[in-house]
Amino acid sequence: MFRKNKMAAFTLVEIIMVMVLTVLVIGIILLGFRHFQQYRAMQERNAGKLSEVLLVQGALTNWFQKAHTIQMLDEVLVFKDSIVIGVCVLEEERLLLQKRDVRDTFLFKPRNVRVINEDGLPWVKELYFEIGEEGMNNSFLFRKEYGKAVLFNWEEKNHEH
C-alpha cells in the first residue's frame, strides 16, 4: 500500500520563495538601471556645459591674442585688428560672442566681472569673470600686453605739435 513510484516535484513553498527572490533581484536591477540613467543624463549635461565653457575660453583666448586693441564700449568688449575680430557682450543672464555673421549665445551668468584698462588709455588690459552653477564654477582671466610701438603711437596722436 505504499506507493513506490514517487514523483519528483517542487513544493508550493519552494515555488513561492523562488518567485519572491526573482522579484527582488529584478527590482534591484531596475533600481540600479534607473540610477544609472539619471547619472548618465547628469554627465551629458555637464559635458555639454563643459564644451560650451571650453568654446568660450578658446574664442576669447584667440581674440585676445590676435587683437591689436580691445575696447570696452557700453558693456561690450570689442576686439579689433585692422577690422573688428569679434565682440563679447557680458549680459546679466548670458554671454554673447559674435564674429562677423556668426553669433553664439551662452546661457552663462557672468559674475565678478572685472575689466582693467591700460594706464591712461581706453584699451582693455585685463578681463576677469566667473561663470558656472553650483558645483561647477569656472573663472577666466585674460590679459593683453600692448607693444611699445602701439603705446608710442597713441602718445604721438595725443601730443601733436
mmCIF file with all atom_site columns, C-alpha atoms in Angstrom:
data_model
loop_
_atom_site.group_PDB
_atom_site.id
_atom_site.type_symbol
_atom_site.label_atom_id
_atom_site.label_alt_id
_atom_site.label_comp_id
_atom_site.label_asym_id
_atom_site.label_entity_id
_atom_site.label_seq_id
_atom_site.pdbx_PDB_ins_code
_atom_site.Cartn_x
_atom_site.Cartn_y
_atom_site.Cartn_z
_atom_site.occupancy
_atom_site.B_iso_or_equiv
_atom_site.pdbx_formal_charge
_atom_site.auth_seq_id
_atom_site.auth_comp_id
_atom_site.auth_asym_id
_atom_site.auth_atom_id
_atom_site.pdbx_PDB_model_num
ATOM 1   C CA . MET A 1 1   ? 0.000  0.000   0.000   1.00 0.00 ? 1   MET A CA 1
ATOM 2   C CA . PHE A 1 2   ? 2.782  2.343   -0.082  1.00 0.00 ? 2   PHE A CA 1
ATOM 3   C CA . ARG A 1 3   ? 3.473  3.758   -3.407  1.00 0.00 ? 3   ARG A CA 1
ATOM 4   C CA . LYS A 1 4   ? 6.948  3.017   -4.618  1.00 0.00 ? 4   LYS A CA 1
ATOM 5   C CA . ASN A 1 5   ? 6.995  5.427   -7.565  1.00 0.00 ? 5   ASN A CA 1
ATOM 6   C CA . LYS A 1 6   ? 7.281  8.907   -6.095  1.00 0.00 ? 6   LYS A CA 1
ATOM 7   C CA . MET A 1 7   ? 7.254  11.860  -8.492  1.00 0.00 ? 7   MET A CA 1
ATOM 8   C CA . ALA A 1 8   ? 9.942  14.461  -8.010  1.00 0.00 ? 8   ALA A CA 1
ATOM 9   C CA . ALA A 1 9   ? 8.342  17.907  -7.773  1.00 0.00 ? 9   ALA A CA 1
ATOM 10  C CA . PHE A 1 10  ? 8.736  21.230  -6.046  1.00 0.00 ? 10  PHE A CA 1
ATOM 11  C CA . THR A 1 11  ? 6.525  22.151  -3.166  1.00 0.00 ? 11  THR A CA 1
ATOM 12  C CA . LEU A 1 12  ? 4.347  25.249  -3.238  1.00 0.00 ? 12  LEU A CA 1
ATOM 13  C CA . VAL A 1 13  ? 6.575  26.960  -0.631  1.00 0.00 ? 13  VAL A CA 1
ATOM 14  C CA . GLU A 1 14  ? 9.677  26.452  -2.760  1.00 0.00 ? 14  GLU A CA 1
ATOM 15  C CA . ILE A 1 15  ? 7.986  27.877  -5.850  1.00 0.00 ? 15  ILE A CA 1
ATOM 16  C CA . ILE A 1 16  ? 6.800  30.953  -3.908  1.00 0.00 ? 16  ILE A CA 1
ATOM 17  C CA . MET A 1 17  ? 10.308 31.514  -2.471  1.00 0.00 ? 17  MET A CA 1
ATOM 18  C CA . VAL A 1 18  ? 11.860 31.385  -5.949  1.00 0.00 ? 18  VAL A CA 1
ATOM 19  C CA . MET A 1 19  ? 9.271  33.861  -7.229  1.00 0.00 ? 19  MET A CA 1
ATOM 20  C CA . VAL A 1 20  ? 9.908  36.268  -4.314  1.00 0.00 ? 20  VAL A CA 1
ATOM 21  C CA . LEU A 1 21  ? 13.672 36.119  -4.855  1.00 0.00 ? 21  LEU A CA 1
ATOM 22  C CA . THR A 1 22  ? 13.227 36.675  -8.602  1.00 0.00 ? 22  THR A CA 1
ATOM 23  C CA . VAL A 1 23  ? 11.069 39.766  -7.970  1.00 0.00 ? 23  VAL A CA 1
ATOM 24  C CA . LEU A 1 24  ? 13.675 41.129  -5.522  1.00 0.00 ? 24  LEU A CA 1
ATOM 25  C CA . VAL A 1 25  ? 16.531 40.645  -7.984  1.00 0.00 ? 25  VAL A CA 1
ATOM 26  C CA . ILE A 1 26  ? 14.564 42.261  -10.828 1.00 0.00 ? 26  ILE A CA 1
ATOM 27  C CA . GLY A 1 27  ? 13.635 45.190  -8.532  1.00 0.00 ? 27  GLY A CA 1
ATOM 28  C CA . ILE A 1 28  ? 17.270 45.759  -7.564  1.00 0.00 ? 28  ILE A CA 1
ATOM 29  C CA . ILE A 1 29  ? 18.342 45.626  -11.217 1.00 0.00 ? 29  ILE A CA 1
ATOM 30  C CA . LEU A 1 30  ? 15.646 48.132  -12.271 1.00 0.00 ? 30  LEU A CA 1
ATOM 31  C CA . LEU A 1 31  ? 16.560 50.489  -9.417  1.00 0.00 ? 31  LEU A CA 1
ATOM 32  C CA . GLY A 1 32  ? 20.228 50.344  -10.403 1.00 0.00 ? 32  GLY A CA 1
ATOM 33  C CA . PHE A 1 33  ? 19.363 50.925  -14.057 1.00 0.00 ? 33  PHE A CA 1
ATOM 34  C CA . ARG A 1 34  ? 17.240 53.958  -13.172 1.00 0.00 ? 34  ARG A CA 1
ATOM 35  C CA . HIS A 1 35  ? 20.069 55.374  -11.076 1.00 0.00 ? 35  HIS A CA 1
ATOM 36  C CA . PHE A 1 36  ? 22.498 54.757  -13.940 1.00 0.00 ? 36  PHE A CA 1
ATOM 37  C CA . GLN A 1 37  ? 20.204 56.600  -16.386 1.00 0.00 ? 37  GLN A CA 1
ATOM 38  C CA . GLN A 1 38  ? 19.992 59.635  -14.068 1.00 0.00 ? 38  GLN A CA 1
ATOM 39  C CA . TYR A 1 39  ? 23.764 59.651  -13.611 1.00 0.00 ? 39  TYR A CA 1
ATOM 40  C CA . ARG A 1 40  ? 24.322 59.397  -17.375 1.00 0.00 ? 40  ARG A CA 1
ATOM 41  C CA . ALA A 1 41  ? 21.908 62.275  -18.075 1.00 0.00 ? 41  ALA A CA 1
ATOM 42  C CA . MET A 1 42  ? 23.718 64.418  -15.495 1.00 0.00 ? 42  MET A CA 1
ATOM 43  C CA . GLN A 1 43  ? 27.084 63.562  -17.080 1.00 0.00 ? 43  GLN A CA 1
ATOM 44  C CA . GLU A 1 44  ? 25.793 64.518  -20.535 1.00 0.00 ? 44  GLU A CA 1
ATOM 45  C CA . ARG A 1 45  ? 24.503 67.876  -19.237 1.00 0.00 ? 45  ARG A CA 1
ATOM 46  C CA . ASN A 1 46  ? 27.844 68.601  -17.560 1.00 0.00 ? 46  ASN A CA 1
ATOM 47  C CA . ALA A 1 47  ? 29.756 67.566  -20.688 1.00 0.00 ? 47  ALA A CA 1
ATOM 48  C CA . GLY A 1 48  ? 27.621 69.938  -22.765 1.00 0.00 ? 48  GLY A CA 1
ATOM 49  C CA . LYS A 1 49  ? 28.281 72.786  -20.340 1.00 0.00 ? 49  LYS A CA 1
ATOM 50  C CA . LEU A 1 50  ? 31.971 71.980  -20.259 1.00 0.00 ? 50  LEU A CA 1
ATOM 51  C CA . SER A 1 51  ? 32.180 72.051  -24.050 1.00 0.00 ? 51  SER A CA 1
ATOM 52  C CA . GLU A 1 52  ? 30.479 75.479  -24.036 1.00 0.00 ? 52  GLU A CA 1
ATOM 53  C CA . VAL A 1 53  ? 32.918 76.739  -21.403 1.00 0.00 ? 53  VAL A CA 1
ATOM 54  C CA . LEU A 1 54  ? 35.849 75.486  -23.477 1.00 0.00 ? 54  LEU A CA 1
ATOM 55  C CA . LEU A 1 55  ? 34.394 77.127  -26.585 1.00 0.00 ? 55  LEU A CA 1
ATOM 56  C CA . VAL A 1 56  ? 34.116 80.487  -24.786 1.00 0.00 ? 56  VAL A CA 1
ATOM 57  C CA . GLN A 1 57  ? 37.620 80.142  -23.397 1.00 0.00 ? 57  GLN A CA 1
ATOM 58  C CA . GLY A 1 58  ? 39.080 79.244  -26.788 1.00 0.00 ? 58  GLY A CA 1
ATOM 59  C CA . ALA A 1 59  ? 37.336 82.094  -28.607 1.00 0.00 ? 59  ALA A CA 1
ATOM 60  C CA . LEU A 1 60  ? 38.295 84.742  -26.046 1.00 0.00 ? 60  LEU A CA 1
ATOM 61  C CA . THR A 1 61  ? 41.889 83.493  -25.816 1.00 0.00 ? 61  THR A CA 1
ATOM 62  C CA . ASN A 1 62  ? 42.182 83.592  -29.599 1.00 0.00 ? 62  ASN A CA 1
ATOM 63  C CA . TRP A 1 63  ? 40.666 87.072  -29.800 1.00 0.00 ? 63  TRP A CA 1
ATOM 64  C CA . PHE A 1 64  ? 42.884 88.406  -27.004 1.00 0.00 ? 64  PHE A CA 1
ATOM 65  C CA . GLN A 1 65  ? 45.978 87.141  -28.810 1.00 0.00 ? 65  GLN A CA 1
ATOM 66  C CA . LYS A 1 66  ? 45.008 88.410  -32.277 1.00 0.00 ? 66  LYS A CA 1
ATOM 67  C CA . ALA A 1 67  ? 43.585 91.812  -31.369 1.00 0.00 ? 67  ALA A CA 1
ATOM 68  C CA . HIS A 1 68  ? 45.749 94.894  -31.558 1.00 0.00 ? 68  HIS A CA 1
ATOM 69  C CA . THR A 1 69  ? 43.284 96.789  -29.393 1.00 0.00 ? 69  THR A CA 1
ATOM 70  C CA . ILE A 1 70  ? 40.448 95.759  -27.096 1.00 0.00 ? 70  ILE A CA 1
ATOM 71  C CA . GLN A 1 71  ? 37.947 98.378  -26.023 1.00 0.00 ? 71  GLN A CA 1
ATOM 72  C CA . MET A 1 72  ? 35.038 98.333  -23.590 1.00 0.00 ? 72  MET A CA 1
ATOM 73  C CA . LEU A 1 73  ? 32.088 100.222 -25.078 1.00 0.00 ? 73  LEU A CA 1
ATOM 74  C CA . ASP A 1 74  ? 28.824 100.184 -23.080 1.00 0.00 ? 74  ASP A CA 1
ATOM 75  C CA . GLU A 1 75  ? 29.224 96.679  -21.571 1.00 0.00 ? 75  GLU A CA 1
ATOM 76  C CA . VAL A 1 76  ? 30.540 95.358  -24.883 1.00 0.00 ? 76  VAL A CA 1
ATOM 77  C CA . LEU A 1 77  ? 34.127 94.247  -25.446 1.00 0.00 ? 77  LEU A CA 1
ATOM 78  C CA . VAL A 1 78  ? 35.273 94.980  -28.996 1.00 0.00 ? 78  VAL A CA 1
ATOM 79  C CA . PHE A 1 79  ? 38.341 93.115  -30.258 1.00 0.00 ? 79  PHE A CA 1
ATOM 80  C CA . LYS A 1 80  ? 39.990 94.978  -33.159 1.00 0.00 ? 80  LYS A CA 1
ATOM 81  C CA . ASP A 1 81  ? 42.783 94.296  -35.557 1.00 0.00 ? 81  ASP A CA 1
ATOM 82  C CA . SER A 1 82  ? 42.603 96.265  -38.802 1.00 0.00 ? 82  SER A CA 1
ATOM 83  C CA . ILE A 1 83  ? 38.954 95.165  -38.665 1.00 0.00 ? 83  ILE A CA 1
ATOM 84  C CA . VAL A 1 84  ? 36.722 94.015  -35.824 1.00 0.00 ? 84  VAL A CA 1
ATOM 85  C CA . ILE A 1 85  ? 37.705 90.443  -34.959 1.00 0.00 ? 85  ILE A CA 1
ATOM 86  C CA . GLY A 1 86  ? 34.883 89.803  -32.532 1.00 0.00 ? 86  GLY A CA 1
ATOM 87  C CA . VAL A 1 87  ? 32.503 91.244  -29.982 1.00 0.00 ? 87  VAL A CA 1
ATOM 88  C CA . CYS A 1 88  ? 31.808 89.909  -26.496 1.00 0.00 ? 88  CYS A CA 1
ATOM 89  C CA . VAL A 1 89  ? 28.740 91.049  -24.577 1.00 0.00 ? 89  VAL A CA 1
ATOM 90  C CA . LEU A 1 90  ? 28.638 90.213  -20.865 1.00 0.00 ? 90  LEU A CA 1
ATOM 91  C CA . GLU A 1 91  ? 24.939 90.479  -20.093 1.00 0.00 ? 91  GLU A CA 1
ATOM 92  C CA . GLU A 1 92  ? 23.273 89.721  -16.788 1.00 0.00 ? 92  GLU A CA 1
ATOM 93  C CA . GLU A 1 93  ? 21.930 86.283  -17.701 1.00 0.00 ? 93  GLU A CA 1
ATOM 94  C CA . ARG A 1 94  ? 24.000 85.317  -20.715 1.00 0.00 ? 94  ARG A CA 1
ATOM 95  C CA . LEU A 1 95  ? 27.229 85.758  -22.603 1.00 0.00 ? 95  LEU A CA 1
ATOM 96  C CA . LEU A 1 96  ? 27.196 86.644  -26.292 1.00 0.00 ? 96  LEU A CA 1
ATOM 97  C CA . LEU A 1 97  ? 30.087 86.108  -28.685 1.00 0.00 ? 97  LEU A CA 1
ATOM 98  C CA . GLN A 1 98  ? 29.788 87.489  -32.192 1.00 0.00 ? 98  GLN A CA 1
ATOM 99  C CA . LYS A 1 99  ? 32.271 87.095  -35.003 1.00 0.00 ? 99  LYS A CA 1
ATOM 100 C CA . ARG A 1 100 ? 31.159 88.580  -38.300 1.00 0.00 ? 100 ARG A CA 1
ATOM 101 C CA . ASP A 1 101 ? 27.780 86.978  -39.060 1.00 0.00 ? 101 ASP A CA 1
ATOM 102 C CA . VAL A 1 102 ? 28.099 84.146  -36.516 1.00 0.00 ? 102 VAL A CA 1
ATOM 103 C CA . ARG A 1 103 ? 26.531 84.809  -33.140 1.00 0.00 ? 103 ARG A CA 1
ATOM 104 C CA . ASP A 1 104 ? 26.846 82.362  -30.266 1.00 0.00 ? 104 ASP A CA 1
ATOM 105 C CA . THR A 1 105 ? 24.687 82.783  -27.185 1.00 0.00 ? 105 THR A CA 1
ATOM 106 C CA . PHE A 1 106 ? 25.647 81.011  -23.975 1.00 0.00 ? 106 PHE A CA 1
ATOM 107 C CA . LEU A 1 107 ? 23.292 80.841  -21.026 1.00 0.00 ? 107 LEU A CA 1
ATOM 108 C CA . PHE A 1 108 ? 26.000 81.648  -18.531 1.00 0.00 ? 108 PHE A CA 1
ATOM 109 C CA . LYS A 1 109 ? 25.570 84.226  -15.865 1.00 0.00 ? 109 LYS A CA 1
ATOM 110 C CA . PRO A 1 110 ? 28.899 86.085  -15.701 1.00 0.00 ? 110 PRO A CA 1
ATOM 111 C CA . ARG A 1 111 ? 29.779 87.058  -12.135 1.00 0.00 ? 111 ARG A CA 1
ATOM 112 C CA . ASN A 1 112 ? 32.505 89.162  -10.578 1.00 0.00 ? 112 ASN A CA 1
ATOM 113 C CA . VAL A 1 113 ? 33.269 90.849  -13.884 1.00 0.00 ? 113 VAL A CA 1
ATOM 114 C CA . ARG A 1 114 ? 36.416 92.955  -13.709 1.00 0.00 ? 114 ARG A CA 1
ATOM 115 C CA . VAL A 1 115 ? 37.751 94.995  -16.618 1.00 0.00 ? 115 VAL A CA 1
ATOM 116 C CA . ILE A 1 116 ? 41.044 96.856  -16.193 1.00 0.00 ? 116 ILE A CA 1
ATOM 117 C CA . ASN A 1 117 ? 42.145 99.422  -18.763 1.00 0.00 ? 117 ASN A CA 1
ATOM 118 C CA . GLU A 1 118 ? 45.696 100.181 -19.815 1.00 0.00 ? 118 GLU A CA 1
ATOM 119 C CA . ASP A 1 119 ? 47.053 103.103 -17.756 1.00 0.00 ? 119 ASP A CA 1
ATOM 120 C CA . GLY A 1 120 ? 45.651 106.314 -19.198 1.00 0.00 ? 120 GLY A CA 1
ATOM 121 C CA . LEU A 1 121 ? 44.376 104.589 -22.324 1.00 0.00 ? 121 LEU A CA 1
ATOM 122 C CA . PRO A 1 122 ? 40.901 103.368 -23.279 1.00 0.00 ? 122 PRO A CA 1
ATOM 123 C CA . TRP A 1 123 ? 42.164 99.874  -24.080 1.00 0.00 ? 123 TRP A CA 1
ATOM 124 C CA . VAL A 1 124 ? 41.350 96.794  -22.032 1.00 0.00 ? 124 VAL A CA 1
ATOM 125 C CA . LYS A 1 125 ? 44.414 95.281  -20.429 1.00 0.00 ? 125 LYS A CA 1
ATOM 126 C CA . GLU A 1 126 ? 42.742 92.619  -18.298 1.00 0.00 ? 126 GLU A CA 1
ATOM 127 C CA . LEU A 1 127 ? 39.371 90.863  -18.215 1.00 0.00 ? 127 LEU A CA 1
ATOM 128 C CA . TYR A 1 128 ? 38.227 88.622  -15.377 1.00 0.00 ? 128 TYR A CA 1
ATOM 129 C CA . PHE A 1 129 ? 34.862 86.939  -14.853 1.00 0.00 ? 129 PHE A CA 1
ATOM 130 C CA . GLU A 1 130 ? 33.385 83.774  -13.409 1.00 0.00 ? 130 GLU A CA 1
ATOM 131 C CA . ILE A 1 131 ? 30.687 81.552  -14.805 1.00 0.00 ? 131 ILE A CA 1
ATOM 132 C CA . GLY A 1 132 ? 29.079 78.413  -13.510 1.00 0.00 ? 132 GLY A CA 1
ATOM 133 C CA . GLU A 1 133 ? 26.481 76.904  -11.304 1.00 0.00 ? 133 GLU A CA 1
ATOM 134 C CA . GLU A 1 134 ? 26.593 75.020  -8.062  1.00 0.00 ? 134 GLU A CA 1
ATOM 135 C CA . GLY A 1 135 ? 29.393 72.504  -8.143  1.00 0.00 ? 135 GLY A CA 1
ATOM 136 C CA . MET A 1 136 ? 30.818 73.832  -11.399 1.00 0.00 ? 136 MET A CA 1
ATOM 137 C CA . ASN A 1 137 ? 32.493 77.236  -11.196 1.00 0.00 ? 137 ASN A CA 1
ATOM 138 C CA . ASN A 1 138 ? 34.952 78.405  -13.829 1.00 0.00 ? 138 ASN A CA 1
ATOM 139 C CA . SER A 1 139 ? 36.982 81.581  -13.623 1.00 0.00 ? 139 SER A CA 1
ATOM 140 C CA . PHE A 1 140 ? 38.501 83.296  -16.628 1.00 0.00 ? 140 PHE A CA 1
ATOM 141 C CA . LEU A 1 141 ? 41.422 85.697  -16.593 1.00 0.00 ? 141 LEU A CA 1
ATOM 142 C CA . PHE A 1 142 ? 42.606 87.190  -19.867 1.00 0.00 ? 142 PHE A CA 1
ATOM 143 C CA . ARG A 1 143 ? 45.489 89.653  -20.128 1.00 0.00 ? 143 ARG A CA 1
ATOM 144 C CA . LYS A 1 144 ? 46.655 91.718  -23.065 1.00 0.00 ? 144 LYS A CA 1
ATOM 145 C CA . GLU A 1 145 ? 50.139 93.202  -23.247 1.00 0.00 ? 145 GLU A CA 1
ATOM 146 C CA . TYR A 1 146 ? 50.269 96.103  -25.660 1.00 0.00 ? 146 TYR A CA 1
ATOM 147 C CA . GLY A 1 147 ? 53.512 96.699  -27.527 1.00 0.00 ? 147 GLY A CA 1
ATOM 148 C CA . LYS A 1 148 ? 55.578 99.839  -27.040 1.00 0.00 ? 148 LYS A CA 1
ATOM 149 C CA . ALA A 1 149 ? 55.072 100.935 -30.635 1.00 0.00 ? 149 ALA A CA 1
ATOM 150 C CA . VAL A 1 150 ? 51.307 100.997 -30.123 1.00 0.00 ? 150 VAL A CA 1
ATOM 151 C CA . LEU A 1 151 ? 51.666 102.998 -26.937 1.00 0.00 ? 151 LEU A CA 1
ATOM 152 C CA . PHE A 1 152 ? 54.150 105.358 -28.585 1.00 0.00 ? 152 PHE A CA 1
ATOM 153 C CA . ASN A 1 153 ? 51.776 105.970 -31.492 1.00 0.00 ? 153 ASN A CA 1
ATOM 154 C CA . TRP A 1 154 ? 48.939 106.676 -29.091 1.00 0.00 ? 154 TRP A CA 1
ATOM 155 C CA . GLU A 1 155 ? 51.060 109.203 -27.200 1.00 0.00 ? 155 GLU A CA 1
ATOM 156 C CA . GLU A 1 156 ? 52.078 110.785 -30.511 1.00 0.00 ? 156 GLU A CA 1
ATOM 157 C CA . LYS A 1 157 ? 48.441 111.271 -31.540 1.00 0.00 ? 157 LYS A CA 1
ATOM 158 C CA . ASN A 1 158 ? 47.552 112.991 -28.279 1.00 0.00 ? 158 ASN A CA 1
ATOM 159 C CA . HIS A 1 159 ? 50.598 115.274 -28.163 1.00 0.00 ? 159 HIS A CA 1
ATOM 160 C CA . GLU A 1 160 ? 50.842 116.511 -31.719 1.00 0.00 ? 160 GLU A CA 1
ATOM 161 C CA . HIS A 1 161 ? 52.582 119.867 -32.289 1.00 0.00 ? 161 HIS A CA 1
#
